[in-house]
PDB file of C-alpha atoms in Angstrom:
ATOM      1  CA  MET Q 833      90.309  -8.284 -41.966  1.00  0.00           C
ATOM      2  CA  ALA Q 834      87.191 -10.349 -41.591  1.00  0.00           C
ATOM      3  CA  THR Q 835      85.446 -11.833 -44.490  1.00  0.00           C
ATOM      4  CA  ILE Q 836      81.892 -11.127 -45.501  1.00  0.00           C
ATOM      5  CA  PRO Q 837      80.564 -14.419 -44.225  1.00  0.00           C
ATOM      6  CA  GLU Q 838      82.256 -13.797 -40.871  1.00  0.00           C
ATOM      7  CA  LEU Q 839      80.748 -10.311 -40.755  1.00  0.00           C
ATOM      8  CA  LEU Q 840      77.359 -11.716 -41.575  1.00  0.00           C
ATOM      9  CA  ILE Q 841      77.720 -14.276 -38.801  1.00  0.00           C
ATOM     10  CA  GLN Q 842      78.798 -11.572 -36.343  1.00  0.00           C
ATOM     11  CA  VAL Q 843      75.873  -9.360 -37.414  1.00  0.00           C
ATOM     12  CA  ALA Q 844      73.499 -12.329 -37.099  1.00  0.00           C
ATOM     13  CA  ILE Q 845      74.920 -13.162 -33.669  1.00  0.00           C
ATOM     14  CA  GLY Q 846      74.583  -9.486 -32.695  1.00  0.00           C
ATOM     15  CA  ALA Q 847      71.009  -9.323 -34.009  1.00  0.00           C
ATOM     16  CA  VAL Q 848      69.852 -12.281 -31.904  1.00  0.00           C
ATOM     17  CA  PRO Q 849      70.312 -10.442 -28.582  1.00  0.00           C
ATOM     18  CA  LEU Q 850      68.609  -7.388 -30.123  1.00  0.00           C
ATOM     19  CA  GLY Q 851      65.654  -9.574 -31.182  1.00  0.00           C
ATOM     20  CA  VAL Q 852      65.563 -11.202 -27.781  1.00  0.00           C
ATOM     21  CA  ALA Q 853      65.683  -7.758 -26.138  1.00  0.00           C
ATOM     22  CA  ALA Q 854      62.859  -6.463 -28.369  1.00  0.00           C
ATOM     23  CA  PHE Q 855      60.827  -9.593 -27.642  1.00  0.00           C
ATOM     24  CA  ALA Q 856      61.496  -9.241 -23.900  1.00  0.00           C
ATOM     25  CA  TYR Q 857      60.527  -5.536 -24.033  1.00  0.00           C
ATOM     26  CA  ARG Q 858      57.309  -6.325 -25.859  1.00  0.00           C
ATOM     27  CA  SER Q 859      56.491  -9.195 -23.482  1.00  0.00           C
ATOM     28  CA  ALA Q 860      57.173  -6.979 -20.463  1.00  0.00           C
ATOM     29  CA  THR Q 861      54.976  -4.223 -21.913  1.00  0.00           C
ATOM     30  CA  ASP Q 862      52.162  -6.713 -22.565  1.00  0.00           C
ATOM     31  CA  ALA Q 863      52.588  -8.155 -19.066  1.00  0.00           C
ATOM     32  CA  ASN Q 864      52.456  -4.670 -17.516  1.00  0.00           C
ATOM     33  CA  ARG Q 865      49.320  -3.827 -19.503  1.00  0.00           C
ATOM     34  CA  ARG Q 866      47.687  -7.110 -18.460  1.00  0.00           C
ATOM     35  CA  THR Q 867      48.733  -6.522 -14.850  1.00  0.00           C
ATOM     36  CA  GLN Q 868      47.182  -3.046 -14.957  1.00  0.00           C
ATOM     37  CA  GLU Q 869      44.001  -4.404 -16.550  1.00  0.00           C
ATOM     38  CA  THR Q 870      43.867  -7.136 -13.909  1.00  0.00           C
ATOM     39  CA  ALA Q 871      44.406  -4.546 -11.155  1.00  0.00           C
ATOM     40  CA  VAL Q 872      41.670  -2.305 -12.594  1.00  0.00           C
ATOM     41  CA  THR Q 873      39.301  -5.284 -12.890  1.00  0.00           C
ATOM     42  CA  ALA Q 874      40.133  -6.355  -9.326  1.00  0.00           C
ATOM     43  CA  ALA Q 875      39.542  -2.802  -8.085  1.00  0.00           C
ATOM     44  CA  GLU Q 876      36.208  -2.676  -9.918  1.00  0.00           C
ATOM     45  CA  ARG Q 877      35.247  -6.030  -8.401  1.00  0.00           C
ATOM     46  CA  GLN Q 878      36.260  -4.815  -4.962  1.00  0.00           C
ATOM     47  CA  ALA Q 879      34.252  -1.602  -5.415  1.00  0.00           C
ATOM     48  CA  GLU Q 880      31.226  -3.605  -6.556  1.00  0.00           C
ATOM     49  CA  LEU Q 881      31.685  -5.916  -3.584  1.00  0.00           C
ATOM     50  CA  GLU Q 882      31.790  -2.906  -1.241  1.00  0.00           C
ATOM     51  CA  ARG Q 883      28.650  -1.435  -2.852  1.00  0.00           C
ATOM     52  CA  THR Q 884      26.922  -4.791  -2.513  1.00  0.00           C
ATOM     53  CA  LYS Q 885      28.027  -5.017   1.114  1.00  0.00           C
ATOM     54  CA  VAL Q 886      26.724  -1.494   1.848  1.00  0.00           C
ATOM     55  CA  ASP Q 887      23.463  -2.293   0.041  1.00  0.00           C
ATOM     56  CA  ALA Q 888      23.093  -5.514   2.024  1.00  0.00           C
ATOM     57  CA  GLU Q 889      23.698  -3.678   5.309  1.00  0.00           C
ATOM     58  CA  ALA Q 890      21.183  -0.973   4.362  1.00  0.00           C
ATOM     59  CA  PHE Q 891      18.668  -3.646   3.393  1.00  0.00           C
ATOM     60  CA  ALA Q 892      19.204  -5.447   6.698  1.00  0.00           C
ATOM     61  CA  ARG Q 893      18.676  -2.197   8.635  1.00  0.00           C
ATOM     62  CA  ALA Q 894      15.578  -1.333   6.608  1.00  0.00           C
ATOM     63  CA  ARG Q 895      14.230  -4.840   7.105  1.00  0.00           C
ATOM     64  CA  GLN Q 896      14.783  -4.622  10.862  1.00  0.00           C
ATOM     65  CA  ILE Q 897      13.043  -1.222  10.993  1.00  0.00           C
ATOM     66  CA  TYR Q 898      10.159  -2.605   8.928  1.00  0.00           C
ATOM     67  CA  GLU Q 899       9.828  -5.701  11.134  1.00  0.00           C
ATOM     68  CA  ASP Q 900       9.933  -3.579  14.320  1.00  0.00           C
ATOM     69  CA  ALA Q 901       7.295  -1.226  12.922  1.00  0.00           C
ATOM     70  CA  LEU Q 902       5.167  -4.193  11.869  1.00  0.00           C
ATOM     71  CA  ALA Q 903       5.443  -5.730  15.353  1.00  0.00           C
ATOM     72  CA  GLN Q 904       4.446  -2.414  16.939  1.00  0.00           C
ATOM     73  CA  LEU Q 905       1.485  -2.092  14.570  1.00  0.00           C
ATOM     74  CA  GLU Q 906       0.386  -5.626  15.403  1.00  0.00           C
ATOM     75  CA  LYS Q 907       0.558  -4.837  19.134  1.00  0.00           C
ATOM     76  CA  GLN Q 908      -1.376  -1.622  18.563  1.00  0.00           C
ATOM     77  CA  LEU Q 909      -3.951  -3.504  16.491  1.00  0.00           C
ATOM     78  CA  ASP Q 910      -4.332  -6.035  19.309  1.00  0.00           C
ATOM     79  CA  ARG Q 911      -4.839  -3.193  21.809  1.00  0.00           C
ATOM     80  CA  VAL Q 912      -7.392  -1.480  19.554  1.00  0.00           C
ATOM     81  CA  GLN Q 913      -9.206  -4.782  18.991  1.00  0.00           C
ATOM     82  CA  ALA Q 914      -9.311  -5.456  22.750  1.00  0.00           C
ATOM     83  CA  GLN Q 915     -10.600  -1.929  23.353  1.00  0.00           C
ATOM     84  CA  ALA Q 916     -13.228  -2.367  20.637  1.00  0.00           C
ATOM     85  CA  ASP Q 917     -14.316  -5.628  22.260  1.00  0.00           C
ATOM     86  CA  ARG Q 918     -14.574  -3.909  25.658  1.00  0.00           C
ATOM     87  CA  LEU Q 919     -16.540  -1.019  24.154  1.00  0.00           C
ATOM     88  CA  SER Q 920     -18.837  -3.440  22.336  1.00  0.00           C
ATOM     89  CA  ALA Q 921     -19.505  -5.315  25.584  1.00  0.00           C
ATOM     90  CA  GLN Q 922     -20.044  -2.024  27.431  1.00  0.00           C
ATOM     91  CA  LEU Q 923     -22.400  -0.825  24.686  1.00  0.00           C
ATOM     92  CA  ALA Q 924     -24.406  -4.044  24.960  1.00  0.00           C
ATOM     93  CA  GLN Q 925     -24.652  -3.536  28.739  1.00  0.00           C
ATOM     94  CA  GLU Q 926     -25.693   0.093  28.274  1.00  0.00           C
ATOM     95  CA  GLN Q 927     -28.308  -0.930  25.716  1.00  0.00           C
ATOM     96  CA  ASP Q 928     -29.653  -3.564  28.094  1.00  0.00           C
ATOM     97  CA  ALA Q 929     -29.789  -1.008  30.912  1.00  0.00           C
ATOM     98  CA  SER Q 930     -31.453   1.515  28.584  1.00  0.00           C
ATOM     99  CA  ASN Q 931     -34.052  -1.033  27.475  1.00  0.00           C
ATOM    100  CA  THR Q 932     -34.730  -1.960  31.108  1.00  0.00           C
ATOM    101  CA  MET Q 933     -35.116   1.717  32.071  1.00  0.00           C
ATOM    102  CA  ARG Q 934     -37.328   2.364  29.040  1.00  0.00           C
ATOM    103  CA  ASP Q 935     -39.560  -0.535  30.082  1.00  0.00           C
ATOM    104  CA  GLN Q 936     -39.679   0.856  33.630  1.00  0.00           C
ATOM    105  CA  VAL Q 937     -40.548   4.351  32.339  1.00  0.00           C
ATOM    106  CA  ARG Q 938     -43.370   2.887  30.216  1.00  0.00           C
ATOM    107  CA  ALA Q 939     -44.659   0.944  33.218  1.00  0.00           C
ATOM    108  CA  LEU Q 940     -44.488   4.090  35.377  1.00  0.00           C
ATOM    109  CA  GLN Q 941     -46.236   6.134  32.668  1.00  0.00           C
ATOM    110  CA  GLY Q 942     -48.942   3.473  32.566  1.00  0.00           C
ATOM    111  CA  GLN Q 943     -49.270   3.650  36.347  1.00  0.00           C
ATOM    112  CA  ILE Q 944     -49.416   7.465  36.219  1.00  0.00           C
ATOM    113  CA  SER Q 945     -52.159   7.319  33.585  1.00  0.00           C
ATOM    114  CA  THR Q 946     -54.075   4.808  35.693  1.00  0.00           C
ATOM    115  CA  LEU Q 947     -53.635   6.977  38.805  1.00  0.00           C
ATOM    116  CA  GLU Q 948     -54.746  10.107  36.918  1.00  0.00           C
ATOM    117  CA  ARG Q 949     -57.894   8.282  35.735  1.00  0.00           C
ATOM    118  CA  THR Q 950     -58.491   7.031  39.270  1.00  0.00           C
ATOM    119  CA  VAL Q 951     -58.048  10.572  40.687  1.00  0.00           C
ATOM    120  CA  GLY Q 952     -60.427  11.935  38.038  1.00  0.00           C
ATOM    121  CA  THR Q 953     -62.993   9.260  38.813  1.00  0.00           C
ATOM    122  CA  LEU Q 954     -62.672   9.863  42.586  1.00  0.00           C
ATOM    123  CA  ARG Q 955     -63.006  13.611  42.075  1.00  0.00           C
ATOM    124  CA  ARG Q 956     -66.151  13.164  40.005  1.00  0.00           C
ATOM    125  CA  GLN Q 957     -67.547  10.810  42.624  1.00  0.00           C
ATOM    126  CA  LEU Q 958     -66.787  13.311  45.389  1.00  0.00           C
ATOM    127  CA  ILE Q 959     -68.373  16.155  43.419  1.00  0.00           C
ATOM    128  CA  SER Q 960     -71.466  14.094  42.646  1.00  0.00           C
ATOM    129  CA  ALA Q 961     -71.679  13.245  46.368  1.00  0.00           C
ATOM    130  CA  GLY Q 962     -71.615  16.965  47.145  1.00  0.00           C
ATOM    131  CA  ILE Q 963     -68.107  17.014  48.617  1.00  0.00           C
ATOM    132  CA  THR Q 964     -65.639  19.578  47.364  1.00  0.00           C
ATOM    133  CA  PRO Q 965     -62.251  17.986  46.750  1.00  0.00           C
ATOM    134  CA  GLN Q 966     -59.368  19.509  48.675  1.00  0.00           C
ATOM    135  CA  ALA Q 967     -55.885  19.936  47.272  1.00  0.00           C
ATOM    136  CA  GLY Q 968     -53.099  17.961  48.951  1.00  0.00           C
ATOM    137  CA  GLU Q 969     -50.921  19.505  51.684  1.00  0.00           C
ATOM    138  CA  GLY Q 970     -48.064  20.173  49.328  1.00  0.00           C
ATOM    139  CA  ARG Q 971     -50.242  22.251  46.970  1.00  0.00           C
TER     140      ARG Q 971
END
C-alpha cells in the first residue's frame, strides 16, 4: 500500500493536469468571447463603412444633380438676360419711332390748323368779293 505522502504526491500530480485543463478551458472561453466581440465590432465597422459608402454615393449623385440644375439655370438666366437686352433695345427703337411719329403728327396738325385758317381767310375774302365759294369735287 502507498503511504500518505505518496498519495498526496499522486493527488498533487493528478491535480496539476486538472488545473491546467481548467486554465485552458477558461482561456479558451475568454478567447472565444474576445473573438466574438472582435467579430461583432468588425461587423459593426463594416456596416458603418457600408452606410458611409452609400451616403457618399448619394451625396455624389445629389451634388451632380444640383450642379447640372445650376448649370441649366445659369444657361436659362443667360438666355433670359439676352432676351431682356433684345427687348430693351427693341423698346428703345419703338420709343424713338413713336417720338418721331408724334413729332410728325404734331407738325401735320400744325399744318392742318394753318390750312384751315387759310381756307377760312380765303372763304371770307371770296364772300367779301361777292363770290360764293364752291365745295370741292369730292364733296
